[in-house]
């Protein structure tokens, strides 16, 4: 029904209750323990790994969130993952302790270099090149510590993701040339993806033209906002490709190149400061017929979209870890301030509105953290698992909640929160930098919505066809009239309460009703617009927001259920939090679904669009001053 290439989309932009013991072990058993033949050690000078057993994975499962657009739930994935077996858990905890000692004993100005020496730029590099070969769950666990230096966390995050792509897609010649230097951190690699100039008939305005005789490509174009580009030794560049036989044809493919940043024809602009990353610069990089050999291609010619998918899948999850750590720092600073600061009638912490905001912030942090490790579990525990939507949703939720928290100090603390060098001022800058870094949140939401709608369109194309042609399908129309399962009154269909602890019955019901509303709203949107839904951006944002809320609710409830079943500290509060979060999320989903059902003429969408068109026509704010007279 909705035929959109996934890669092109990314380039653009049982009835009995399950016993608690079974709940806590179902996912855990999916990753069997493997005996370690060799020991690994960790020292104060860094992370040291001599050997590392392979992490065992199960066969690929059907996509979790995409299936929710058609009302299908894989109940086996409702159990919160325990991706690391006992041996892996013991190993990673021991390795992280050495990193914690470095962070704890280093001066802030020395911390970036100390972290580099500790091997944080080789966390996902292969062992035979001096790397650590961490899986996504382990990397997220380490990034919690690395993020103490936010700039290093962001730079090493993109570096490790690209090195992992190099190991997976790079040629042997390319690996031999640069893998060891990248793994050691002696050289870094930055992603050069963003372009200010709009492409003309191609996916990227940066073009790579093929020179068959010399077995190389000529790269021309400009990439902007390359973080740490002034220091990077290599650049990951995505370019539209022109093979010789297509030299006059419109480009339809993109290719990923690993380019030497010091090659002839590569020019970097003067480095400019970023808003939030202290001592980190961004540059624009231009390529003037830069010669790039075939061996520098990641994957093969035309497979750049696949490389981009894998890059975004990893970086979206891992950068979310940095976002959660910023949220924790904000919450801890605000909590301390509210406890220690008095106002006219007592302590600030006694003000109900302040307590409510901090409680909501706590829920947001818990939900974001739960989403991260649920997503890394999907990526680690199943071979080639389709978790692109889950990764994108995690990034959206974390970024939006972080921005909400970042402005709270302006409400509670006042002007001193903006004093240069104040801890809250630094956190505010880093939060804004995180929100706008690498990609816009709306573009990620479009990806989430269109991916889900495409999946639903292919699965329910016959139903959508009948909905869009009622005159030829009268019996179908009549059956819809008497449909008892509606957005206003959704019905249970899978009994999610049987797969969570009984204390989470309310949360299970709210999640199930929300999934039903997502399915019904998806069918409504596709029936109304068909393939033209691609241009209905307001409705796409609403669909994405519903998916984000549902995944957050699901991750929160699943984590709380596991915590209570295995008897973790504060588990009762986790149950309380999960039920509260799901109740609020369910209500937001209901409102969004109702707006999608009503359409643009019952909501204010059409009026807002009319007003915006007039604004663009006038090219500025156009209303007369309130004191203007017309007589």
XYZ file of C-alpha atoms in Angstrom:
631
model
C 0.000 0.000 0.000
C 2.650 2.454 1.034
C 5.658 1.528 -1.056
C 8.767 3.266 0.231
C 12.252 1.795 0.133
C 13.417 1.404 3.715
C 16.975 2.408 2.897
C 15.865 5.417 0.862
C 13.614 6.420 3.731
C 16.534 6.413 6.122
C 18.802 8.146 3.696
C 16.176 10.826 3.620
C 15.888 11.631 6.596
C -1.451 -18.567 26.690
C -4.272 -17.220 29.083
C -2.726 -18.172 32.420
C -0.435 -15.808 34.212
C 3.235 -16.509 33.650
C 5.096 -17.190 36.919
C 7.630 -14.549 37.967
C 10.494 -17.013 37.681
C 9.612 -17.664 34.063
C 9.342 -13.953 33.366
C 12.820 -13.227 34.656
C 14.465 -16.053 32.769
C 12.723 -16.236 29.397
C 14.847 -13.618 27.620
C 17.901 -14.448 29.697
C 17.846 -18.018 28.473
C 17.937 -16.753 24.905
C 21.622 -15.958 25.315
C 23.301 -19.091 26.650
C 26.372 -18.901 28.812
C 29.604 -19.791 27.115
C 32.680 -21.032 28.926
C 35.631 -18.666 28.708
C 38.865 -20.336 27.763
C 41.087 -17.394 28.654
C 41.113 -14.846 31.435
C 40.924 -11.138 30.913
C 42.264 -8.544 33.253
C 41.712 -4.900 33.933
C 44.164 -2.438 35.343
C 44.212 1.177 36.389
C 45.807 2.235 33.119
C 42.822 1.158 31.060
C 40.642 -1.677 29.913
C 42.594 -4.795 29.047
C 41.028 -7.720 27.219
C 43.081 -10.586 25.897
C 40.243 -12.730 24.592
C 36.505 -12.458 24.522
C 33.974 -15.219 23.791
C 31.445 -14.533 21.081
C 28.049 -13.352 22.246
C 25.536 -15.982 21.156
C 22.424 -14.826 19.340
C 19.065 -16.359 18.506
C 17.310 -16.315 15.165
C 15.751 -13.069 14.028
C 12.298 -12.262 15.455
C 9.550 -10.299 13.804
C 9.903 -6.527 14.434
C 8.489 -5.444 17.785
C 7.299 -1.884 17.182
C 6.482 -2.183 13.486
C 4.067 -4.997 14.257
C 2.270 -2.813 16.791
C 1.106 -0.639 13.898
C -0.988 -3.642 12.833
C -1.924 -4.681 16.365
C 0.464 -7.633 16.655
C 2.530 -8.112 19.820
C 5.380 -10.587 20.253
C 4.735 -11.443 23.900
C 8.106 -13.196 24.233
C 9.750 -9.789 23.829
C 7.692 -8.271 26.645
C 10.113 -9.757 29.155
C 12.848 -7.231 29.900
C 16.146 -8.515 28.475
C 19.073 -9.887 30.434
C 21.435 -9.864 27.497
C 24.589 -10.560 29.493
C 25.035 -13.997 31.038
C 26.848 -14.331 34.360
C 30.296 -14.605 32.790
C 29.720 -11.599 30.537
C 28.229 -9.584 33.408
C 31.201 -10.306 35.666
C 33.655 -9.429 32.919
C 32.041 -6.140 31.933
C 31.606 -4.979 35.546
C 35.291 -5.640 36.212
C 36.336 -3.790 33.077
C 34.143 -0.800 33.842
C 35.568 -0.444 37.340
C 38.967 0.474 35.908
C 37.332 3.182 33.809
C 35.462 4.489 36.847
C 38.730 4.791 38.756
C 40.193 6.890 35.961
C 37.188 9.216 35.908
C 37.144 9.476 39.688
C 40.860 10.296 40.083
C 41.435 12.538 37.044
C 41.229 16.303 36.899
C 38.524 17.538 34.476
C 41.102 19.096 32.135
C 43.055 15.824 31.971
C 40.041 13.524 31.639
C 39.726 13.504 27.799
C 43.337 12.381 27.354
C 43.037 9.845 30.188
C 39.949 8.344 28.586
C 41.703 8.143 25.225
C 44.644 6.352 26.830
C 42.199 3.982 28.541
C 41.000 2.763 25.152
C 37.550 4.310 24.810
C 38.125 4.793 21.067
C 38.518 1.048 20.570
C 35.519 -0.257 22.473
C 33.908 -1.849 19.410
C 37.063 -2.582 17.447
C 38.042 -6.224 16.854
C 40.361 -7.885 19.359
C 43.023 -8.654 16.759
C 43.454 -4.907 16.202
C 43.723 -4.065 19.891
C 40.041 -3.297 20.415
C 37.516 -4.448 23.011
C 34.801 -5.816 20.676
C 31.907 -4.797 22.939
C 28.312 -5.519 22.040
C 25.730 -2.709 22.189
C 24.619 -3.470 25.763
C 28.183 -3.461 27.021
C 28.980 -0.285 25.104
C 25.968 1.501 26.598
C 27.141 0.419 30.063
C 30.594 1.897 29.403
C 29.176 5.072 27.861
C 27.496 5.859 31.173
C 30.995 6.439 32.566
C 32.529 8.020 29.456
C 29.711 10.585 29.400
C 31.187 12.206 32.510
C 33.108 14.060 29.810
C 30.251 14.834 27.428
C 32.454 15.870 24.498
C 34.548 12.713 24.645
C 31.378 10.646 24.909
C 29.906 12.203 21.785
C 33.111 11.997 19.735
C 34.004 8.448 20.813
C 30.407 7.391 20.179
C 30.462 8.284 16.501
C 34.043 7.004 16.230
C 33.202 3.557 17.647
C 30.114 3.234 15.461
C 32.106 3.991 12.300
C 34.919 1.629 13.307
C 32.326 -1.102 13.752
C 31.066 -0.377 10.237
C 34.635 -0.501 8.942
C 35.095 -3.923 10.523
C 31.826 -5.153 9.019
C 31.802 -3.540 5.581
C 35.390 -2.452 4.912
C 37.827 -4.140 2.553
C 40.779 -6.076 3.965
C 43.139 -3.517 2.478
C 41.323 -0.648 4.183
C 41.246 -2.434 7.535
C 44.937 -3.217 7.330
C 45.737 0.404 6.593
C 43.780 2.214 9.317
C 42.068 -0.139 11.776
C 44.901 -0.310 14.293
C 45.386 3.449 14.438
C 41.635 3.980 14.873
C 41.376 1.275 17.535
C 44.172 2.781 19.584
C 42.742 6.293 19.362
C 45.898 7.634 17.741
C 43.599 8.721 14.925
C 39.878 9.373 15.005
C 37.145 9.214 12.398
C 34.242 11.655 12.098
C 30.990 11.398 10.183
C 30.563 13.918 7.360
C 26.885 13.571 6.488
C 25.149 16.936 6.821
C 24.836 19.279 3.832
C 23.541 22.826 3.798
C 23.104 22.870 0.021
C 19.933 21.145 -1.161
C 20.669 18.349 -3.662
C 19.378 18.667 -7.207
C 17.875 15.358 -8.304
C 20.180 13.341 -6.062
C 20.117 12.221 -2.453
C 23.300 14.165 -1.654
C 24.813 17.172 -3.388
C 28.223 15.595 -2.796
C 28.937 13.553 -5.923
C 31.380 10.715 -6.522
C 32.098 10.091 -10.192
C 33.757 6.851 -11.238
C 37.057 6.675 -13.081
C 37.069 3.078 -14.323
C 40.544 3.157 -15.860
C 42.202 4.133 -12.609
C 39.829 2.106 -10.372
C 38.947 5.115 -8.289
C 36.323 7.773 -7.659
C 36.473 11.557 -7.815
C 34.667 13.093 -4.844
C 33.289 16.629 -5.062
C 31.034 18.554 -2.699
C 30.836 20.079 0.759
C 29.826 18.634 4.119
C 28.916 20.925 7.006
C 28.894 20.794 10.812
C 31.464 18.016 11.095
C 32.065 17.633 14.827
C 35.771 17.251 15.699
C 36.468 17.426 11.980
C 39.506 19.614 12.557
C 41.285 16.787 14.402
C 39.856 13.684 12.680
C 42.241 11.638 10.558
C 39.460 10.015 8.540
C 35.983 11.029 7.427
C 32.964 8.853 6.696
C 31.406 10.486 3.637
C 28.135 9.552 1.961
C 27.873 10.682 -1.634
C 25.598 10.207 -4.600
C 27.439 8.000 -7.063
C 27.764 8.185 -10.822
C 29.105 5.063 -12.438
C 30.399 5.526 -16.011
C 27.336 3.917 -17.557
C 25.106 6.294 -15.564
C 27.083 9.474 -16.106
C 24.149 11.193 -17.799
C 21.425 9.567 -15.761
C 19.773 10.799 -12.586
C 21.420 9.378 -9.470
C 19.461 6.783 -7.579
C 22.152 5.370 -5.298
C 24.499 6.509 -2.583
C 27.841 5.080 -1.537
C 29.798 5.303 1.714
C 33.497 6.186 1.519
C 36.137 6.305 4.218
C 38.255 9.283 3.172
C 41.675 10.331 4.418
C 41.086 13.765 5.936
C 44.540 14.865 4.794
C 44.209 13.728 1.176
C 44.848 16.125 -1.671
C 41.735 18.183 -2.441
C 40.260 17.967 1.079
C 39.876 21.425 2.583
C 38.565 22.285 6.025
C 37.063 25.604 6.957
C 38.144 27.566 10.003
C 37.023 25.672 13.099
C 34.057 27.206 14.935
C 32.955 26.606 18.489
C 29.874 24.557 19.224
C 27.148 25.759 21.559
C 27.587 23.045 24.139
C 30.780 21.064 23.617
C 33.639 22.722 25.431
C 36.948 22.638 23.525
C 35.329 20.768 20.608
C 35.143 22.438 17.207
C 33.041 21.863 14.124
C 34.134 22.509 10.559
C 32.853 22.426 7.021
C 34.794 20.059 4.770
C 34.934 20.541 1.020
C 36.089 17.950 -1.490
C 37.567 19.118 -4.789
C 37.945 16.085 -7.053
C 39.408 14.066 -4.204
C 40.714 10.736 -5.460
C 39.253 7.821 -3.502
C 40.111 4.228 -4.349
C 37.595 1.407 -4.687
C 39.076 -0.165 -1.567
C 37.851 2.840 0.467
C 34.205 1.991 -0.144
C 32.329 0.581 2.845
C 30.249 -2.256 1.480
C 29.904 -1.901 -2.253
C 28.952 0.805 -4.706
C 25.329 1.781 -4.164
C 25.032 0.243 -0.678
C 25.551 3.489 1.213
C 21.976 3.499 2.471
C 22.550 0.176 4.214
C 25.676 1.571 5.860
C 23.727 4.667 6.932
C 20.973 2.514 8.443
C 23.493 0.639 10.566
C 25.294 3.841 11.567
C 22.116 5.577 12.702
C 20.824 2.479 14.490
C 23.896 2.365 16.699
C 24.531 6.082 17.210
C 20.902 6.861 18.062
C 20.927 4.356 20.917
C 24.395 5.148 22.204
C 23.977 8.929 22.110
C 20.748 8.429 24.067
C 22.933 7.071 26.867
C 24.676 10.458 26.959
C 21.294 12.170 27.049
C 20.157 10.091 30.014
C 23.346 10.939 31.918
C 22.711 14.647 31.290
C 19.174 14.191 32.576
C 20.475 12.521 35.730
C 22.941 15.341 36.338
C 20.180 17.918 35.896
C 17.851 16.060 38.236
C 20.531 15.561 40.895
C 21.555 19.223 40.791
C 17.955 20.416 40.997
C 17.121 17.981 43.793
C 20.093 19.166 45.840
C 19.159 22.793 45.200
C 15.554 22.254 46.266
C 16.593 20.455 49.454
C 19.156 23.058 50.508
C 17.413 26.273 49.436
C 14.776 28.006 51.524
C 11.997 30.283 50.352
C 9.546 32.452 52.281
C 7.378 29.583 53.484
C 10.064 26.903 53.881
C 12.229 24.803 51.602
C 11.665 24.806 47.857
C 11.178 21.050 48.019
C 7.924 21.660 49.924
C 6.348 23.409 46.923
C 3.974 20.926 45.277
C 4.512 22.125 41.722
C 8.275 21.695 42.105
C 7.834 18.171 43.462
C 5.519 17.283 40.582
C 8.013 18.433 37.947
C 10.885 16.544 39.556
C 8.736 13.413 39.834
C 7.893 13.623 36.117
C 11.584 14.097 35.354
C 12.357 10.953 37.350
C 9.771 9.027 35.336
C 11.287 10.305 32.082
C 14.791 9.221 33.063
C 13.555 5.777 34.097
C 11.643 5.371 30.842
C 14.540 6.519 28.638
C 16.977 4.239 30.432
C 14.557 1.333 30.063
C 14.168 1.991 26.336
C 17.929 2.050 25.796
C 18.593 -1.360 27.291
C 15.485 -2.906 25.769
C 16.731 -1.745 22.361
C 20.309 -2.917 22.906
C 18.868 -6.263 23.996
C 17.035 -6.563 20.685
C 20.191 -5.676 18.746
C 22.444 -8.024 20.715
C 20.283 -11.084 21.265
C 18.875 -11.703 17.779
C 20.699 -12.032 14.480
C 19.968 -9.085 12.172
C 17.020 -7.935 14.276
C 14.940 -5.145 12.746
C 15.203 -2.534 15.503
C 15.610 0.646 13.480
C 12.334 2.124 14.700
C 13.127 1.262 18.313
C 16.506 3.016 18.068
C 14.931 6.100 16.486
C 12.150 6.195 19.077
C 14.695 6.008 21.889
C 16.572 9.004 20.462
C 13.361 11.044 20.062
C 12.087 10.354 23.572
C 15.448 11.048 25.220
C 16.063 14.285 23.312
C 12.612 15.718 23.945
C 12.577 14.849 27.642
C 16.095 16.219 28.057
C 15.037 19.574 26.597
C 12.034 19.679 28.915
C 14.354 19.129 31.872
C 16.986 21.572 30.629
C 14.664 24.574 31.067
C 13.526 23.562 34.561
C 16.476 25.344 36.250
C 15.206 28.610 34.730
C 11.959 28.066 36.650
C 13.386 26.844 39.953
C 16.802 28.482 40.228
C 16.449 31.692 38.251
C 19.162 33.913 36.718
C 22.090 32.155 38.400
C 21.335 29.069 36.317
C 22.515 31.073 33.292
C 25.683 32.397 34.920
C 28.695 31.520 32.780
C 30.414 28.445 34.190
C 27.595 27.495 36.579
C 27.024 23.693 36.521
C 23.421 24.163 35.427
C 24.487 26.566 32.655
C 26.951 23.991 31.332
C 24.279 21.287 31.458
C 21.832 23.564 29.639
C 24.309 24.169 26.815
C 25.151 20.490 26.494
C 21.441 19.604 26.461
C 20.720 22.016 23.613
C 23.769 20.693 21.745
C 22.488 17.134 22.179
C 19.006 18.056 20.933
C 20.251 19.606 17.707
C 23.237 17.361 17.068
C 23.511 15.408 13.758
C 19.798 15.322 12.845
C 16.542 17.140 13.537
C 14.075 15.414 15.822
C 11.207 15.970 13.375
C 13.109 14.131 10.635
C 13.553 11.178 12.985
C 9.834 11.265 13.751
C 9.020 11.205 10.040
C 11.202 8.117 9.724
C 9.400 6.408 12.623
C 5.953 7.175 11.260
C 6.665 6.309 7.623
C 8.439 3.066 8.535
C 5.497 1.958 10.642
C 2.933 3.031 8.065
C 4.836 1.284 5.287
C 4.872 -1.938 7.318
C 1.168 -1.597 8.055
C 0.348 -0.754 4.434
C 2.001 -3.920 3.157
C 0.321 -6.071 5.821
C -3.193 -4.613 5.485
C -3.264 -3.449 1.867
C -6.495 -5.354 1.119
C -8.361 -3.699 3.987
C -7.016 -0.276 3.005
C -8.042 -0.862 -0.614
C -11.618 -1.604 0.467
C -11.706 1.398 2.795
C -10.643 3.689 -0.056
C -13.198 2.267 -2.463
C -16.424 1.969 -0.409
C -18.763 1.994 -3.420
C -17.325 -1.301 -4.660
C -17.197 -2.901 -1.203
C -20.576 -2.289 0.487
C -20.379 -5.315 2.778
C -17.029 -4.108 4.090
C -18.497 -0.660 4.793
C -21.432 -2.153 6.679
C -19.123 -4.294 8.804
C -17.117 -1.173 9.676
C -20.281 0.634 10.771
C -21.010 -2.069 13.325
C -17.357 -2.355 14.427
C -17.228 -2.495 18.220
C -13.490 -1.895 18.477
C -13.073 1.872 18.092
C -10.636 4.566 19.125
C -13.127 5.777 21.723
C -13.714 2.259 23.033
C -10.782 -0.061 22.227
C -10.935 -3.752 23.151
C -8.292 -6.023 24.611
C -6.806 -8.456 22.135
C -3.766 -10.116 23.716
C -4.228 -9.796 27.520
C -0.857 -8.258 28.301
C -1.530 -8.518 32.045
C -0.728 -12.232 31.778
C 2.860 -11.384 30.831
C 3.660 -8.929 33.634
C 3.590 -8.983 37.408
C 0.006 -8.698 38.769
C 0.891 -5.356 40.356
C 1.193 -3.975 36.831
C -2.322 -4.914 35.697
C -3.318 -1.246 35.245
C -0.216 -0.526 33.157
C -0.778 -3.651 31.037
C -4.344 -2.588 30.232
C -3.317 0.954 29.313
C -0.532 -0.310 27.055
C -2.894 -2.724 25.312
C -5.535 -0.052 24.718
C -2.819 2.251 23.356
C -1.609 -0.396 20.907
C -5.169 -0.857 19.675
C -5.524 2.884 19.180
C -2.260 2.973 17.232
C -3.551 0.215 14.937
C -6.896 1.935 14.416
C -5.306 5.354 13.856
C -2.850 3.839 11.366
C -5.680 2.256 9.397
C -7.591 5.551 9.494
C -4.645 7.592 8.185
C -3.813 5.137 5.393
C -7.453 4.850 4.350
C -7.824 8.617 4.179
C -4.576 9.516 2.395
C -3.100 6.369 0.843
C 0.410 7.007 -0.464
C -0.141 10.758 -0.136
C 0.329 10.350 3.610
C 4.023 11.077 2.936
C 3.080 14.753 2.600
C 0.810 14.869 5.673
C 3.520 15.928 8.078
C 1.329 16.966 11.013
C -0.385 13.589 11.041
C 2.958 11.813 10.649
C 4.218 13.597 13.764
C 1.144 12.436 15.685
C 1.603 8.839 14.556
C 5.258 8.969 15.608
C 4.378 10.478 18.987
C 1.965 7.617 19.613
C 4.640 5.047 18.767
C 7.179 6.803 21.006
C 4.809 6.820 23.966
C 3.839 3.173 23.514
C 7.440 1.978 23.352
C 8.293 4.059 26.439
C 5.317 2.593 28.316
C 6.191 -0.944 27.284
C 9.867 -0.634 28.254
C 8.989 0.959 31.594
C 6.436 -1.696 32.556
C 8.654 -4.574 31.412
C 11.604 -3.292 33.436
C 9.492 -2.704 36.548
C 7.995 -6.184 36.269
C 11.460 -7.746 36.092
C 12.703 -5.663 39.038
C 9.800 -6.754 41.252
C 10.045 -10.397 40.223
C 13.744 -10.686 41.095
C 13.482 -8.524 44.195
C 15.612 -5.484 43.306
C 15.958 -2.605 45.732
C 13.254 0.075 45.268
C 11.176 -2.373 43.183
C 7.943 -1.221 44.811
C 8.653 2.321 43.703
C 9.337 1.039 40.180
C 5.870 -0.540 40.095
C 4.348 2.708 41.309
C 6.299 4.704 38.732
C 5.416 2.371 35.853
C 1.674 2.488 36.595
C 1.787 6.283 36.875
C 3.795 6.717 33.677
C 1.548 4.376 31.692
C -1.601 6.098 32.923
C -0.366 9.474 31.694
C 1.009 8.014 28.462
C -2.272 6.237 27.737
C -4.188 9.496 27.976
C -1.776 11.252 25.599
C -2.109 8.396 23.104
C -5.911 8.623 23.310
C -5.849 12.327 22.480
C -3.439 11.850 19.568
C -5.487 8.967 18.134
C -8.673 11.016 18.372
C -7.056 13.915 16.520
C -5.944 11.553 13.752
C -9.462 10.172 13.487
C -11.020 13.632 13.314
C -8.778 14.896 10.529
C -7.515 18.353 9.658
C -10.904 20.077 9.335
C -12.282 19.101 12.755
C -8.980 19.808 14.481
C -7.256 23.164 13.977
C -4.748 21.792 11.446
C -6.388 23.346 8.392
C -6.678 26.748 10.081
C -3.041 26.666 11.153
C -1.911 25.758 7.648
C -3.955 28.608 6.179
C -2.365 31.030 8.623
C 1.140 29.768 7.862
C 0.619 30.154 4.098
C -0.378 33.771 4.628
C 2.687 34.281 6.832
C 4.963 32.930 4.101
C 3.245 35.216 1.600
C 3.890 38.266 3.801
C 7.393 37.003 4.668
C 7.206 38.331 8.257
C 4.884 38.923 11.206
C 2.133 40.936 9.568
C -0.523 41.963 12.106
C -1.003 45.632 12.926
C 0.150 47.011 16.268
C -2.506 46.908 19.046
C -2.538 50.714 19.253
C -3.091 51.240 15.516
C -6.230 53.209 14.584
C -8.112 53.129 11.315
C -10.014 56.402 11.584
